[in-house]
Amino acid sequence: SQQGEEDPQALSIQEGENATMNCSYKTSINNLQWYRQNSGRGLVHLILIRSNEREKHSGRLRVTLDTSKKSSSLLITASRAADTASYFCATANMFSGGYNKLIFGAGTRLAVHP
Amino acid sequence: EAQVTQNPRYLITVTGKKLTVTCSQNMNHEYMSWYRQDPGLGLRQIYYSMNVEVTDKGDVPEGYKVSRKEKRNFPLILESPSPNQTSLYFCASILTGGTNTEAFFGQGTRLTVV
């Protein structure tokens, strides 16, 4: 079952522009994370925001979380060609046994053109 | 260096020929998981393990087996592969505790079943 649903599915921008990706989810969460995937490679953790946080920054990344709307956004400022990748949100939900089940969305493909 | 090592990276096999994809982590994590990635579907969890000798089904377990005889290794076994198991597979070793969750991914195994 998919929890996180990213939108848009694909985004094409010019270098220097900002890129915004959105993620919606269905159930209550412990935290939400964003991952990056270069073509065909493993995902790399970018940033985590806890359910009691509203905004978080890391370098050129800004993540917001609105638990009332069950949505999150990832903003990449001043994008570079090297930011070209797929970006996934993943929600962590407490499961029986006390572990956080990670559920990934389908991802947003970002292309940054020089 | 934190590492998740998956092998092989690429595999072409024939229907019905048993195969094993290995996964090893050096972070002493208790929680490990297998995912498959298909276009438009994101990552779907196949099996996970919360500790040695503790495994459970994810969302798409049919046709797969796993074992966890030691903490560092979590192999994925396809007893009788079929063409619908052609996919990109990822092993993840997951740091989880309280509200923190971070998944470390292997480089992926691209499997083709003909």
CSV table of N, CA and C in Angstrom, one decimal, chain A residues 23-98:
chain,number,residue,atom,x,y,z
A,23,CYS,N,4.4,16.1,-1.2
A,23,CYS,CA,4.1,14.7,-0.8
A,23,CYS,C,2.9,14.7,0.1
A,24,SER,N,1.9,13.8,-0.2
A,24,SER,CA,0.7,13.7,0.6
A,24,SER,C,0.7,12.3,1.2
A,25,TYR,N,0.2,12.1,2.4
A,25,TYR,CA,0.1,10.8,3.0
A,25,TYR,C,-1.2,10.6,3.6
A,26,LYS,N,-1.5,9.4,4.1
A,26,LYS,CA,-2.9,9.1,4.5
A,26,LYS,C,-3.1,8.9,6.0
A,27,THR,N,-2.1,8.3,6.7
A,27,THR,CA,-2.3,8.0,8.1
A,27,THR,C,-1.3,8.9,9.0
A,28,SER,N,-1.5,8.8,10.3
A,28,SER,CA,-0.6,9.6,11.1
A,28,SER,C,0.8,9.0,11.1
A,29,ILE,N,1.8,9.8,11.3
A,29,ILE,CA,3.2,9.4,11.1
A,29,ILE,C,4.0,9.8,12.3
A,30,ASN,N,5.2,9.2,12.5
A,30,ASN,CA,6.2,9.6,13.5
A,30,ASN,C,7.1,10.6,12.9
A,31,ASN,N,7.5,10.4,11.6
A,31,ASN,CA,8.3,11.3,10.9
A,31,ASN,C,8.2,11.1,9.4
A,32,LEU,N,8.7,12.1,8.7
A,32,LEU,CA,8.7,12.0,7.2
A,32,LEU,C,10.1,12.3,6.8
A,33,GLN,N,10.5,11.6,5.8
A,33,GLN,CA,11.9,11.8,5.3
A,33,GLN,C,11.8,12.0,3.8
A,34,TRP,N,12.9,12.7,3.3
A,34,TRP,CA,13.0,12.8,1.9
A,34,TRP,C,14.4,12.1,1.5
A,35,TYR,N,14.3,11.4,0.3
A,35,TYR,CA,15.5,10.7,-0.2
A,35,TYR,C,15.7,11.1,-1.6
A,36,ARG,N,16.9,11.0,-2.0
A,36,ARG,CA,17.3,11.3,-3.4
A,36,ARG,C,17.8,10.0,-4.1
A,37,GLN,N,17.5,9.8,-5.3
A,37,GLN,CA,18.0,8.7,-6.1
A,37,GLN,C,18.5,9.1,-7.4
A,38,ASN,N,19.8,8.9,-7.6
A,38,ASN,CA,20.4,9.1,-8.9
A,38,ASN,C,20.1,7.9,-9.8
A,39,SER,N,20.0,8.0,-11.0
A,39,SER,CA,19.4,7.0,-12.0
A,39,SER,C,19.9,5.6,-11.6
A,40,GLY,N,18.9,4.8,-11.2
A,40,GLY,CA,19.2,3.4,-11.0
A,40,GLY,C,20.0,3.0,-9.8
A,41,ARG,N,20.4,4.0,-9.0
A,41,ARG,CA,21.2,3.8,-7.8
A,41,ARG,C,20.4,3.7,-6.6
A,42,GLY,N,21.0,3.4,-5.5
A,42,GLY,CA,20.4,3.4,-4.2
A,42,GLY,C,19.9,4.7,-3.7
A,43,LEU,N,18.9,4.8,-2.9
A,43,LEU,CA,18.4,6.0,-2.4
A,43,LEU,C,19.3,6.5,-1.3
A,44,VAL,N,19.4,7.9,-1.2
A,44,VAL,CA,20.3,8.5,-0.2
A,44,VAL,C,19.4,9.4,0.7
A,45,HIS,N,19.5,9.3,2.0
A,45,HIS,CA,18.7,10.1,2.9
A,45,HIS,C,19.1,11.5,2.8
A,46,LEU,N,18.1,12.4,2.7
A,46,LEU,CA,18.4,13.9,2.6
A,46,LEU,C,18.1,14.6,3.9
A,47,ILE,N,16.9,14.4,4.4
A,47,ILE,CA,16.4,15.2,5.5
A,47,ILE,C,15.2,14.5,6.2
A,48,LEU,N,15.1,14.6,7.5
A,48,LEU,CA,14.0,14.1,8.2
A,48,LEU,C,13.3,15.2,9.0
A,49,ILE,N,12.0,15.1,9.0
A,49,ILE,CA,11.2,16.1,9.8
A,49,ILE,C,10.2,15.3,10.7
A,50,ARG,N,10.2,15.6,11.9
A,50,ARG,CA,9.4,14.9,12.9
A,50,ARG,C,8.0,15.4,12.9
A,51,SER,N,7.1,14.6,13.4
A,51,SER,CA,5.7,15.0,13.3
A,51,SER,C,5.3,16.2,14.1
A,52,ASN,N,6.2,16.6,15.1
A,52,ASN,CA,5.9,17.8,15.9
A,52,ASN,C,6.7,19.0,15.3
A,53,GLU,N,7.3,18.9,14.2
A,53,GLU,CA,8.0,20.0,13.6
A,53,GLU,C,7.3,20.5,12.3
A,54,ARG,N,7.5,21.8,12.0
A,54,ARG,CA,6.7,22.3,10.9
A,54,ARG,C,7.6,22.7,9.7
A,55,GLU,N,8.9,23.0,10.1
A,55,GLU,CA,9.8,23.3,9.0
A,55,GLU,C,11.2,23.0,9.4
A,56,LYS,N,12.0,22.6,8.4
A,56,LYS,CA,13.4,22.2,8.7
A,56,LYS,C,14.3,22.6,7.5
A,57,HIS,N,15.5,23.0,7.8
A,57,HIS,CA,16.4,23.4,6.7
A,57,HIS,C,17.7,22.6,6.8
A,58,SER,N,18.3,22.4,5.6
A,58,SER,CA,19.6,21.7,5.5
A,58,SER,C,20.2,22.2,4.2
A,59,GLY,N,21.1,23.2,4.3
A,59,GLY,CA,21.8,23.7,3.1
A,59,GLY,C,20.8,24.4,2.2
A,60,ARG,N,20.7,23.9,1.0
A,60,ARG,CA,19.7,24.5,0.0
A,60,ARG,C,18.3,23.8,0.1
A,61,LEU,N,18.2,22.9,1.0
A,61,LEU,CA,16.9,22.2,1.2
A,61,LEU,C,16.1,22.8,2.3
A,62,ARG,N,14.8,22.9,2.0
A,62,ARG,CA,13.8,23.3,3.0
A,62,ARG,C,12.6,22.4,2.9
A,63,VAL,N,12.3,21.8,4.1
A,63,VAL,CA,11.2,20.9,4.2
A,63,VAL,C,10.1,21.5,5.1
A,64,THR,N,8.9,21.4,4.7
A,64,THR,CA,7.8,21.7,5.5
A,64,THR,C,6.9,20.5,5.8
A,65,LEU,N,6.2,20.6,6.9
A,65,LEU,CA,5.2,19.5,7.2
A,65,LEU,C,4.0,20.1,7.7
A,66,ASP,N,2.8,19.7,7.2
A,66,ASP,CA,1.5,20.1,7.7
A,66,ASP,C,0.8,18.9,8.0
A,67,THR,N,0.7,18.5,9.3
A,67,THR,CA,0.1,17.3,9.7
A,67,THR,C,-1.4,17.4,9.6
A,68,SER,N,-2.0,18.6,9.6
A,68,SER,CA,-3.4,18.7,9.5
A,68,SER,C,-3.9,18.4,8.1
A,69,LYS,N,-3.0,18.7,7.1
A,69,LYS,CA,-3.3,18.4,5.7
A,69,LYS,C,-2.6,17.1,5.3
A,70,LYS,N,-1.9,16.5,6.2
A,70,LYS,CA,-1.1,15.3,5.8
A,70,LYS,C,-0.3,15.5,4.5
A,71,SER,N,0.5,16.6,4.6
A,71,SER,CA,1.3,16.9,3.4
A,71,SER,C,2.6,17.5,3.8
A,72,SER,N,3.6,17.3,2.9
A,72,SER,CA,4.9,17.9,3.1
A,72,SER,C,5.4,18.4,1.8
A,73,SER,N,6.3,19.4,1.8
A,73,SER,CA,7.0,19.8,0.6
A,73,SER,C,8.5,19.9,0.8
A,74,LEU,N,9.2,19.7,-0.3
A,74,LEU,CA,10.6,19.8,-0.4
A,74,LEU,C,10.9,20.9,-1.3
A,75,LEU,N,11.7,21.9,-0.9
A,75,LEU,CA,12.1,23.0,-1.7
A,75,LEU,C,13.6,22.9,-1.9
A,76,ILE,N,14.1,22.9,-3.1
A,76,ILE,CA,15.5,23.0,-3.4
A,76,ILE,C,15.7,24.4,-4.0
A,77,THR,N,16.5,25.2,-3.3
A,77,THR,CA,16.7,26.5,-3.8
A,77,THR,C,17.9,26.6,-4.7
A,78,ALA,N,17.9,27.5,-5.6
A,78,ALA,CA,19.1,27.8,-6.5
A,78,ALA,C,19.6,26.4,-7.1
A,79,SER,N,18.7,25.8,-7.8
A,79,SER,CA,19.0,24.4,-8.3
A,79,SER,C,20.3,24.4,-9.2
A,80,ARG,N,20.9,23.2,-9.2
A,80,ARG,CA,22.1,23.0,-10.1
A,80,ARG,C,21.8,21.8,-10.9
A,81,ALA,N,22.6,21.7,-12.0
A,81,ALA,CA,22.4,20.5,-12.9
A,81,ALA,C,22.6,19.2,-12.1
A,82,ALA,N,23.5,19.3,-11.1
A,82,ALA,CA,23.8,18.1,-10.3
A,82,ALA,C,22.6,17.7,-9.4
A,83,ASP,N,21.6,18.5,-9.3
A,83,ASP,CA,20.4,18.1,-8.5
A,83,ASP,C,19.5,17.2,-9.3
A,84,THR,N,19.8,17.0,-10.6
A,84,THR,CA,19.0,16.1,-11.4
A,84,THR,C,19.0,14.7,-10.8
A,85,ALA,N,17.8,14.3,-10.4
A,85,ALA,CA,17.6,13.0,-9.8
A,85,ALA,C,16.1,12.8,-9.5
A,86,SER,N,15.8,11.6,-8.9
A,86,SER,CA,14.4,11.4,-8.5
A,86,SER,C,14.4,11.6,-6.9
A,87,TYR,N,13.3,12.2,-6.5
A,87,TYR,CA,13.2,12.5,-5.0
A,87,TYR,C,12.0,11.8,-4.5
A,88,PHE,N,12.1,11.1,-3.4
A,88,PHE,CA,11.1,10.3,-2.8
A,88,PHE,C,10.8,10.8,-1.4
A,89,CYS,N,9.6,10.8,-1.0
A,89,CYS,CA,9.2,11.0,0.4
A,89,CYS,C,9.0,9.6,1.0
A,90,ALA,N,9.2,9.5,2.3
A,90,ALA,CA,9.0,8.2,3.0
A,90,ALA,C,8.4,8.6,4.3
A,91,THR,N,7.3,7.9,4.7
A,91,THR,CA,6.7,8.2,6.0
A,91,THR,C,7.0,7.0,6.9
A,92,ALA,N,7.3,7.3,8.1
A,92,ALA,CA,7.6,6.3,9.1
A,92,ALA,C,6.4,6.2,10.1
A,93,ASN,N,5.8,5.0,10.1
A,93,ASN,CA,4.6,4.8,10.9
A,93,ASN,C,4.9,3.7,11.9
A,94,MET,N,4.5,4.0,13.1
A,94,MET,CA,4.7,3.0,14.2
A,94,MET,C,3.9,1.8,13.9
A,95,PHE,N,4.5,0.6,13.9
A,95,PHE,CA,3.8,-0.6,13.6
A,95,PHE,C,3.9,-1.5,14.8
A,96,SER,N,3.1,-2.5,14.8
A,96,SER,CA,3.1,-3.5,15.9
A,96,SER,C,4.5,-4.0,16.1
A,97,GLY,N,5.0,-4.3,17.3
A,97,GLY,CA,6.3,-4.7,17.5
A,97,GLY,C,7.2,-3.5,17.7
A,98,GLY,N,6.7,-2.3,17.6
A,98,GLY,CA,7.4,-1.1,18.0
A,98,GLY,C,8.4,-0.5,17.0
